[in-house]
Amino acid sequence: MAALMEAQLPLRAVNNKIRVDGVSRHFPSGHGGQLAALENINLEVLPGEFLCIVGPSGCGKSTLLHLIAGLDRPSTGEIWIDGRKVLEPGPDRILLFQELGLFPWLTARENVEFGLRQKGVNTKERREQAGYYLDLVHLSQFEEHHPHQLSGGMKQRVALARALAMQPDVLLMDEPFAALDAQTRDLLHDELERVWRETGQTIIFVTHNVREAVRLGDRVLVLSYRPGRIKTKFSISLARPRHIEDPEVASMSKKVLGHLREEIDKSVRAEFHHEQFA
Amino acid sequence: MNNLRKIARQVGFYAFVLALWQSLVLLKLWPPYVFPTPASVFEALRIGFSDHTFWIGIGVSLKRMLVGYALSVILGGALGLLLAHSDFLEETLGRLVVSVQSMPSICWLPLAILWFGLSEKAILFVVVMGSLLSISINVEAGLRNVPRIYAMAGRNLGASGARLFLYVLLPASLPHLVSGLKQGWAFAWRSLLAGEMIFVSLGLGQLLMMGRDLNDISQVVAVMVVIILIGFAVDGLVFRVVERNLRRKWGLSSAA
């Protein structure tokens, strides 16, 4: 049975893996003003939790992940991981970019090895681990290919292997499967869920696809449109493994979508307005 | 198969150029001391190579090129790094560099002669000034145009500082760097030949001027042919190969 409830603050606040504390991020906008991408985000993520964030485009989802990854600094507020303040990127939390960011001058294997090399892992071990993770995403045949020789879905999987190979405590995923066909995405959902259960990683997964969020997440957060605020938190207590076509997933998605629809409308209106009068 | 056809096409083209040249000669529009025959140019080439003057000229010029170009690459590379690193330098010195680069390198010659006299140093100075700035402009552009995502991905995977530069920024800007080096070579080559014309420098530039002094049009054209062939060889054997490999590796184009 799908249980819809406004999630309570976790009681064991001390044991949080990630704590986002009153975080805002403003960007300078064109005319000397400020654009608030995120406004007063408070969020606690438990160790091993799979948290999904949905929101309309322009709600600051990616910005939040960049902040947690340490690639960007909040304008106000703080982010804590394992009780340590995030000041810079770290190998304990790896972001899987929406644009992937695979290095075109390296082969698939070398891309996966890149982070291990920065960690100082020796050549032999690097090779083994890269081989293992490429095998995990079913790309062992394509180890020596360069990114441009791979299809969109394959590139996505290389990027996933590159992130997983770092064995991060926290995996941050920014719409990683948005560009994939439905079959490949289904497959990768299963793979990701399996890896997650095996490793006990904490995952924050950003998507605009509500079905995907409900299929994967322990919790689903809805962000509002500009400035991005947390609008609603849903706990998803459906039994795993789930499938995206499960009727329970569908009915839960409908509820989440109800909350999201209003924000999407706002974002579409804003874009329309922008086109008309900009 | 395709390559053979390409070669055949090239051979055919040059045969046509030679035939056109020979037929212009046969029309006797100009006296032979103004318009040489292909045969007299070949003869000048044969003599030039057999009495070693051309070999010496090539050797001297290429040695100067290597020294001057190496200096340009080192200094220009360093300047490019500085300009890419600092917005302040880019806005001040960077603007100046672009304006100075727009000046033909031959304009450095009078200054070089006043500073260094008619000497080896004067020629090297002109070569370096002719190519250094174009290299630094390209290095800067290459580094500044590295897509942000690569730097972010690199930092995300634990690279920072010198490692980020070495493993991400440098390879990411390689296509730009190679075209900068190629352009720098072309500028250096032009500056060198201009510089070599000013005094008895033994280089190819001087051989050209010697041909003029002796009123020997065949030698002038023969030396020009040598200069063109060297440019062709460096472009075809060095830069083209590097660029082709780069393109294939990066998938920048499907062209062979």
Coordinates of N, CA and C in Angstrom, one line a residue, chain A residues 57-239:
Chain A
S57 N 12.1 22.7 -14.4 CA 13.4 23.1 -14.8 C 13.5 24.6 -14.3
G58 N 14.7 24.9 -13.8 CA 15.0 26.2 -13.2 C 14.7 26.3 -11.8
C59 N 14.5 25.2 -11.1 CA 14.1 25.2 -9.7 C 15.4 25.1 -8.8
G60 N 16.6 25.0 -9.4 CA 17.8 24.9 -8.6 C 18.2 23.6 -8.2
K61 N 17.6 22.5 -8.8 CA 18.0 21.1 -8.4 C 19.5 20.9 -8.6
S62 N 19.9 21.3 -9.8 CA 21.4 21.0 -10.1 C 22.2 21.8 -9.2
T63 N 21.8 23.1 -8.9 CA 22.6 24.0 -8.0 C 22.8 23.3 -6.7
L64 N 21.7 22.7 -6.2 CA 21.8 22.0 -4.9 C 22.8 20.9 -4.9
L65 N 22.8 20.1 -5.9 CA 23.8 19.0 -6.0 C 25.2 19.6 -6.1
H66 N 25.4 20.6 -6.9 CA 26.7 21.2 -7.0 C 27.2 21.7 -5.6
L67 N 26.3 22.3 -4.9 CA 26.7 22.8 -3.5 C 27.1 21.6 -2.6
I68 N 26.3 20.5 -2.7 CA 26.6 19.4 -1.8 C 28.0 18.8 -2.3
A69 N 28.2 18.8 -3.6 CA 29.4 18.2 -4.1 C 30.6 19.1 -3.7
G70 N 30.4 20.4 -3.4 CA 31.5 21.3 -3.0 C 32.0 22.0 -4.2
L71 N 31.3 21.9 -5.4 CA 31.8 22.6 -6.6 C 31.4 24.0 -6.6
D72 N 30.5 24.4 -5.7 CA 30.0 25.7 -5.6 C 29.7 26.0 -4.1
R73 N 29.7 27.3 -3.8 CA 29.5 27.6 -2.3 C 28.1 28.3 -2.2
P74 N 27.4 28.0 -1.1 CA 26.2 28.6 -0.8 C 26.4 30.1 -0.5
S75 N 25.4 30.9 -0.9 CA 25.4 32.4 -0.5 C 25.2 32.5 1.0
T76 N 24.3 31.8 1.5 CA 24.1 31.7 3.0 C 23.9 30.3 3.4
G77 N 24.1 30.0 4.6 CA 23.8 28.6 5.1 C 25.0 27.7 5.0
E78 N 24.9 26.5 5.5 CA 26.0 25.6 5.5 C 25.5 24.2 5.1
I79 N 26.5 23.4 4.7 CA 26.2 22.0 4.3 C 27.2 21.1 5.1
W80 N 26.7 20.1 5.8 CA 27.6 19.3 6.6 C 27.4 17.8 6.1
I81 N 28.6 17.2 6.0 CA 28.6 15.7 5.7 C 29.4 15.0 6.7
D82 N 28.8 14.0 7.4 CA 29.4 13.3 8.5 C 29.9 14.3 9.5
G83 N 29.2 15.4 9.8 CA 29.6 16.3 10.8 C 30.7 17.3 10.4
R84 N 31.1 17.1 9.1 CA 32.2 18.1 8.6 C 31.6 19.0 7.6
K85 N 32.0 20.3 7.7 CA 31.4 21.3 6.8 C 32.0 21.1 5.4
V86 N 31.1 21.2 4.4 CA 31.6 21.1 3.0 C 32.2 22.4 2.6
L87 N 33.5 22.4 2.2 CA 34.2 23.6 1.7 C 34.7 23.4 0.3
E88 N 34.9 22.1 -0.1 CA 35.5 21.9 -1.4 C 35.1 20.5 -1.8
P89 N 35.4 20.1 -3.1 CA 35.0 18.8 -3.5 C 35.8 17.7 -2.8
G90 N 35.3 16.6 -2.6 CA 36.0 15.5 -1.9 C 35.6 14.1 -2.5
P91 N 36.5 13.2 -2.4 CA 36.3 11.9 -3.0 C 35.2 11.1 -2.3
D92 N 34.7 11.6 -1.2 CA 33.6 10.9 -0.5 C 32.3 11.2 -1.1
R93 N 32.2 12.2 -2.0 CA 30.9 12.5 -2.6 C 31.2 12.8 -4.1
I94 N 30.6 12.0 -4.9 CA 30.8 12.1 -6.4 C 29.6 12.5 -7.1
L95 N 29.7 13.5 -7.9 CA 28.5 14.0 -8.7 C 28.5 13.4 -10.1
L96 N 27.4 12.9 -10.4 CA 27.3 12.4 -11.8 C 26.5 13.5 -12.6
F97 N 27.3 14.2 -13.4 CA 26.8 15.4 -14.1 C 25.7 15.0 -15.1
Q98 N 24.8 16.0 -15.3 CA 23.8 15.8 -16.3 C 24.5 15.8 -17.7
E99 N 25.5 16.7 -17.8 CA 26.3 16.7 -19.1 C 27.3 15.7 -19.1
L100 N 27.4 14.8 -18.1 CA 28.3 13.7 -18.0 C 29.8 14.2 -17.8
G101 N 30.3 15.0 -18.6 CA 31.7 15.5 -18.4 C 32.7 14.4 -18.6
L102 N 32.4 13.5 -19.5 CA 33.4 12.5 -19.8 C 34.5 13.2 -20.6
F103 N 35.8 12.8 -20.4 CA 36.9 13.4 -21.1 C 37.1 12.8 -22.5
P104 N 36.9 13.6 -23.5 CA 36.9 13.0 -24.9 C 38.3 12.5 -25.3
W105 N 39.4 13.0 -24.6 CA 40.7 12.5 -25.0 C 41.1 11.2 -24.3
L106 N 40.2 10.7 -23.5 CA 40.5 9.4 -22.8 C 39.5 8.3 -23.3
T107 N 40.0 7.1 -23.2 CA 39.1 6.0 -23.5 C 38.1 5.8 -22.4
A108 N 37.1 4.9 -22.6 CA 36.1 4.6 -21.6 C 36.9 4.2 -20.3
R109 N 37.8 3.2 -20.5 CA 38.5 2.7 -19.3 C 39.3 3.8 -18.6
E110 N 40.0 4.6 -19.4 CA 40.8 5.7 -18.8 C 40.0 6.7 -18.1
N111 N 38.8 6.9 -18.6 CA 37.8 7.8 -17.9 C 37.5 7.3 -16.6
V112 N 37.2 6.0 -16.5 CA 36.8 5.3 -15.3 C 38.0 5.4 -14.3
E113 N 39.2 5.2 -14.9 CA 40.4 5.2 -14.0 C 40.8 6.6 -13.5
F114 N 40.3 7.6 -14.1 CA 40.8 9.0 -13.8 C 40.8 9.3 -12.3
G115 N 39.6 9.1 -11.7 CA 39.5 9.4 -10.3 C 40.4 8.5 -9.4
L116 N 40.5 7.3 -9.8 CA 41.3 6.3 -9.0 C 42.8 6.8 -9.1
R117 N 43.2 7.2 -10.3 CA 44.6 7.7 -10.4 C 44.8 8.9 -9.5
Q118 N 43.8 9.8 -9.5 CA 44.0 11.0 -8.6 C 44.1 10.5 -7.1
K119 N 43.5 9.4 -6.8 CA 43.5 8.9 -5.4 C 44.9 8.2 -5.2
G120 N 45.6 7.9 -6.2 CA 46.9 7.3 -6.0 C 46.9 5.8 -6.1
V121 N 45.8 5.2 -6.7 CA 45.7 3.8 -6.8 C 46.6 3.3 -7.9
N122 N 47.4 2.2 -7.7 CA 48.4 1.8 -8.7 C 47.8 1.3 -10.0
T123 N 48.6 1.2 -11.0 CA 48.1 0.9 -12.4 C 47.3 -0.4 -12.4
K124 N 47.9 -1.4 -11.8 CA 47.3 -2.7 -11.9 C 45.9 -2.7 -11.3
E125 N 45.8 -2.2 -10.1 CA 44.6 -2.2 -9.4 C 43.5 -1.3 -10.1
R126 N 44.0 -0.2 -10.6 CA 43.2 0.7 -11.4 C 42.5 0.0 -12.5
R127 N 43.3 -0.7 -13.3 CA 42.8 -1.5 -14.4 C 41.7 -2.5 -14.0
E128 N 42.0 -3.2 -12.9 CA 41.1 -4.2 -12.4 C 39.7 -3.5 -12.0
Q129 N 39.9 -2.4 -11.2 CA 38.6 -1.8 -10.8 C 37.8 -1.2 -11.9
A130 N 38.5 -0.6 -12.9 CA 37.8 0.0 -14.0 C 37.2 -1.1 -14.8
G131 N 37.8 -2.3 -15.0 CA 37.3 -3.4 -15.6 C 36.0 -3.9 -14.9
Y132 N 36.1 -3.9 -13.6 CA 34.9 -4.4 -12.8 C 33.7 -3.5 -13.0
Y133 N 33.9 -2.2 -12.9 CA 32.8 -1.3 -13.0 C 32.2 -1.2 -14.4
L134 N 33.1 -1.3 -15.4 CA 32.6 -1.3 -16.8 C 31.8 -2.5 -17.1
D135 N 32.3 -3.6 -16.5 CA 31.5 -4.9 -16.6 C 30.2 -4.7 -16.0
L136 N 30.1 -4.1 -14.8 CA 28.9 -3.9 -14.1 C 27.8 -3.1 -15.0
V137 N 28.3 -2.2 -15.8 CA 27.4 -1.5 -16.6 C 27.3 -2.0 -18.0
H138 N 27.8 -3.3 -18.1 CA 27.8 -4.0 -19.4 C 28.5 -3.3 -20.5
L139 N 29.7 -2.8 -20.2 CA 30.5 -2.1 -21.3 C 31.9 -2.7 -21.5
S140 N 32.1 -4.0 -21.0 CA 33.5 -4.5 -21.0 C 34.0 -4.6 -22.5
Q141 N 33.0 -4.7 -23.4 CA 33.5 -4.8 -24.8 C 34.0 -3.4 -25.3
F142 N 33.7 -2.4 -24.6 CA 34.0 -1.0 -25.2 C 35.0 -0.3 -24.4
E143 N 35.8 -1.0 -23.6 CA 36.8 -0.4 -22.7 C 37.7 0.6 -23.5
E144 N 38.1 0.2 -24.7 CA 39.1 1.0 -25.4 C 38.5 2.0 -26.3
H145 N 37.2 2.2 -26.3 CA 36.6 3.1 -27.1 C 36.7 4.5 -26.5
H146 N 36.7 5.5 -27.4 CA 36.6 6.9 -26.9 C 35.2 7.3 -26.8
P147 N 34.8 8.3 -26.0 CA 33.4 8.6 -25.8 C 32.7 8.9 -27.1
H148 N 33.3 9.5 -28.1 CA 32.6 9.9 -29.3 C 32.2 8.6 -30.1
Q149 N 32.8 7.5 -29.8 CA 32.5 6.3 -30.5 C 31.3 5.5 -29.8
L150 N 30.8 6.1 -28.7 CA 29.8 5.4 -28.0 C 28.4 6.1 -28.1
S151 N 27.4 5.3 -28.0 CA 26.0 5.9 -28.1 C 25.7 6.7 -26.8
G152 N 24.7 7.5 -26.8 CA 24.3 8.3 -25.6 C 24.1 7.5 -24.4
G153 N 23.5 6.3 -24.5 CA 23.2 5.5 -23.4 C 24.5 4.9 -22.8
M154 N 25.4 4.5 -23.8 CA 26.7 4.0 -23.4 C 27.6 5.0 -22.6
K155 N 27.6 6.2 -23.1 CA 28.3 7.3 -22.5 C 27.8 7.5 -21.0
Q156 N 26.5 7.5 -20.9 CA 25.8 7.6 -19.6 C 26.3 6.5 -18.7
R157 N 26.5 5.3 -19.2 CA 26.9 4.2 -18.4 C 28.4 4.3 -18.0
V158 N 29.2 4.8 -18.9 CA 30.6 5.1 -18.6 C 30.7 6.1 -17.4
A159 N 29.9 7.1 -17.5 CA 29.9 8.1 -16.5 C 29.5 7.5 -15.2
L160 N 28.5 6.6 -15.2 CA 28.0 6.0 -14.0 C 29.1 5.1 -13.4
A161 N 29.8 4.3 -14.3 CA 30.9 3.5 -13.9 C 32.0 4.3 -13.3
R162 N 32.3 5.5 -13.9 CA 33.3 6.4 -13.4 C 33.0 6.9 -12.0
A163 N 31.7 7.2 -11.8 CA 31.3 7.6 -10.4 C 31.4 6.5 -9.4
L164 N 30.8 5.3 -9.8 CA 30.8 4.2 -8.9 C 32.2 3.7 -8.5
A165 N 33.1 3.8 -9.5 CA 34.5 3.3 -9.2 C 35.1 4.1 -8.1
M166 N 34.7 5.3 -7.8 CA 35.3 6.1 -6.8 C 34.8 5.6 -5.4
Q167 N 33.8 4.7 -5.4 CA 33.2 4.1 -4.2 C 32.9 5.2 -3.2
P168 N 32.1 6.2 -3.6 CA 31.9 7.3 -2.7 C 30.8 7.0 -1.7
D169 N 30.9 7.6 -0.5 CA 29.8 7.4 0.5 C 28.5 8.0 0.0
V170 N 28.7 9.1 -0.7 CA 27.5 9.8 -1.2 C 27.6 9.9 -2.7
L171 N 26.6 9.5 -3.4 CA 26.5 9.6 -4.8 C 25.4 10.6 -5.2
L172 N 25.8 11.6 -5.9 CA 24.9 12.7 -6.3 C 24.6 12.6 -7.8
M173 N 23.4 12.4 -8.1 CA 23.1 12.1 -9.6 C 22.1 13.2 -10.1
D174 N 22.6 13.9 -11.2 CA 21.8 15.0 -11.7 C 21.2 14.5 -13.0
E175 N 19.9 14.2 -13.0 CA 19.2 13.7 -14.1 C 20.0 12.7 -15.0
P176 N 20.6 11.7 -14.4 CA 21.5 10.9 -15.1 C 20.9 10.1 -16.2
F177 N 19.6 9.8 -16.1 CA 19.1 8.9 -17.2 C 18.1 9.6 -18.1
A178 N 18.1 11.0 -18.0 CA 17.1 11.8 -18.8 C 17.2 11.5 -20.3
A179 N 18.4 11.2 -20.8 CA 18.5 11.1 -22.3 C 18.4 9.7 -22.8
L180 N 18.0 8.8 -21.9 CA 18.0 7.4 -22.3 C 16.6 6.9 -22.8
D181 N 16.6 5.9 -23.6 CA 15.4 5.3 -24.0 C 14.9 4.5 -22.8
A182 N 13.6 4.2 -22.8 CA 12.9 3.6 -21.7 C 13.5 2.2 -21.3
Q183 N 13.9 1.4 -22.2 CA 14.4 0.1 -21.9 C 15.7 0.2 -21.2
T184 N 16.6 1.0 -21.7 CA 17.9 1.2 -21.1 C 17.8 1.8 -19.7
R185 N 16.8 2.7 -19.6 CA 16.6 3.3 -18.3 C 16.1 2.3 -17.2
D186 N 15.2 1.5 -17.6 CA 14.7 0.4 -16.8 C 15.8 -0.4 -16.2
L187 N 16.7 -0.8 -17.2 CA 17.8 -1.7 -16.9 C 18.7 -1.0 -15.8
L188 N 19.0 0.3 -16.1 CA 19.9 1.0 -15.2 C 19.3 1.3 -13.9
H189 N 18.0 1.4 -13.8 CA 17.3 1.6 -12.5 C 17.6 0.3 -11.7
D190 N 17.4 -0.9 -12.3 CA 17.6 -2.1 -11.6 C 19.1 -2.2 -11.1
E191 N 20.0 -1.8 -12.0 CA 21.4 -1.9 -11.7 C 21.7 -1.0 -10.5
L192 N 21.2 0.2 -10.6 CA 21.5 1.2 -9.6 C 21.0 0.8 -8.3
E193 N 19.7 0.3 -8.3 CA 19.1 -0.2 -7.0 C 19.9 -1.3 -6.4
R194 N 20.4 -2.2 -7.3 CA 21.2 -3.3 -6.8 C 22.5 -2.8 -6.1
V195 N 23.2 -2.0 -6.9 CA 24.5 -1.4 -6.4 C 24.3 -0.7 -5.1
W196 N 23.2 0.1 -5.0 CA 22.9 0.8 -3.8 C 22.7 -0.1 -2.6
R197 N 21.9 -1.2 -2.9 CA 21.6 -2.1 -1.7 C 22.9 -2.8 -1.3
E198 N 23.8 -3.1 -2.3 CA 25.0 -3.8 -1.9 C 26.0 -2.9 -1.2
T199 N 26.1 -1.6 -1.6 CA 27.1 -0.8 -1.1 C 26.7 0.1 0.1
G200 N 25.4 0.2 0.2 CA 24.9 1.1 1.3 C 25.2 2.5 1.1
Q201 N 25.4 2.9 -0.1 CA 25.7 4.4 -0.4 C 24.5 5.2 -0.1
T202 N 24.8 6.5 0.2 CA 23.7 7.5 0.3 C 23.6 8.1 -1.1
I203 N 22.4 8.1 -1.6 CA 22.2 8.7 -3.0 C 21.2 9.8 -3.0
I204 N 21.6 10.9 -3.6 CA 20.6 12.0 -3.9 C 20.5 12.0 -5.4
F205 N 19.3 11.8 -5.9 CA 19.0 11.6 -7.3 C 18.0 12.7 -7.7
V206 N 18.5 13.6 -8.6 CA 17.7 14.6 -9.1 C 17.1 14.2 -10.5
T207 N 15.8 14.5 -10.6 CA 15.1 14.1 -11.9 C 13.9 15.0 -12.1
H208 N 13.5 15.1 -13.3 CA 12.2 15.8 -13.5 C 11.1 14.8 -13.8
N209 N 11.5 13.5 -13.7 CA 10.6 12.4 -14.0 C 10.1 11.8 -12.7
V210 N 8.8 12.1 -12.4 CA 8.2 11.7 -11.1 C 8.2 10.2 -10.9
R211 N 7.8 9.5 -12.0 CA 7.8 8.1 -11.9 C 9.1 7.5 -11.5
E212 N 10.1 8.0 -12.1 CA 11.5 7.6 -11.8 C 11.8 7.8 -10.3
A213 N 11.4 9.0 -9.9 CA 11.7 9.4 -8.5 C 11.0 8.4 -7.5
V214 N 9.8 8.1 -7.8 CA 9.0 7.2 -6.9 C 9.5 5.8 -7.0
R215 N 9.9 5.4 -8.2 CA 10.4 4.0 -8.4 C 11.7 3.8 -7.6
L216 N 12.6 4.9 -7.5 CA 13.9 4.7 -6.9 C 14.0 5.1 -5.4
G217 N 13.2 6.2 -5.1 CA 13.5 6.8 -3.8 C 12.9 6.3 -2.5
D218 N 13.6 6.4 -1.4 CA 13.0 6.2 -0.1 C 12.1 7.4 0.2
R219 N 12.6 8.6 -0.2 CA 11.8 9.8 0.0 C 11.9 10.6 -1.3
V220 N 10.8 11.4 -1.6 CA 10.8 12.2 -2.8 C 10.5 13.6 -2.3
L221 N 11.4 14.6 -2.7 CA 11.2 16.0 -2.3 C 10.7 16.7 -3.6
V222 N 9.7 17.6 -3.4 CA 9.3 18.4 -4.5 C 9.9 19.8 -4.2
L223 N 10.6 20.4 -5.2 CA 11.1 21.7 -5.1 C 10.2 22.7 -5.8
S224 N 10.1 23.9 -5.3 CA 9.2 24.9 -6.0 C 10.0 25.6 -7.0
Y225 N 9.3 26.3 -7.9 CA 10.0 27.1 -8.9 C 10.4 28.5 -8.4
R226 N 11.6 28.8 -8.6 CA 12.2 30.1 -8.4 C 11.6 31.0 -7.4
P227 N 12.1 31.2 -6.3 CA 13.3 30.5 -5.8 C 13.0 29.1 -5.4
G228 N 14.0 28.2 -5.6 CA 13.8 26.8 -5.2 C 13.7 26.7 -3.7
R229 N 12.5 26.3 -3.2 CA 12.3 25.9 -1.8 C 11.8 24.5 -1.8
I230 N 11.9 23.9 -0.6 CA 11.3 22.6 -0.5 C 9.8 22.7 -0.3
K231 N 9.0 22.2 -1.2 CA 7.6 22.4 -1.2 C 7.0 21.3 -0.4
T232 N 7.3 20.1 -0.7 CA 6.7 18.9 0.0 C 7.7 17.8 0.1
K233 N 7.6 17.0 1.2 CA 8.5 15.8 1.3 C 7.5 14.6 1.4
F234 N 7.8 13.6 0.5 CA 7.0 12.4 0.6 C 7.9 11.2 1.0
S235 N 7.4 10.4 1.9 CA 8.1 9.1 2.1 C 7.5 8.0 1.2
I236 N 8.4 7.3 0.6 CA 7.9 6.2 -0.3 C 8.2 4.9 0.4
S237 N 7.2 4.2 1.0 CA 7.5 3.0 1.7 C 7.0 1.8 0.9
L238 N 7.1 1.9 -0.4 CA 6.7 0.7 -1.2 C 7.8 -0.3 -1.1
A239 N 7.4 -1.6 -1.2 CA 8.4 -2.7 -1.1 C 9.4 -2.7 -2.3

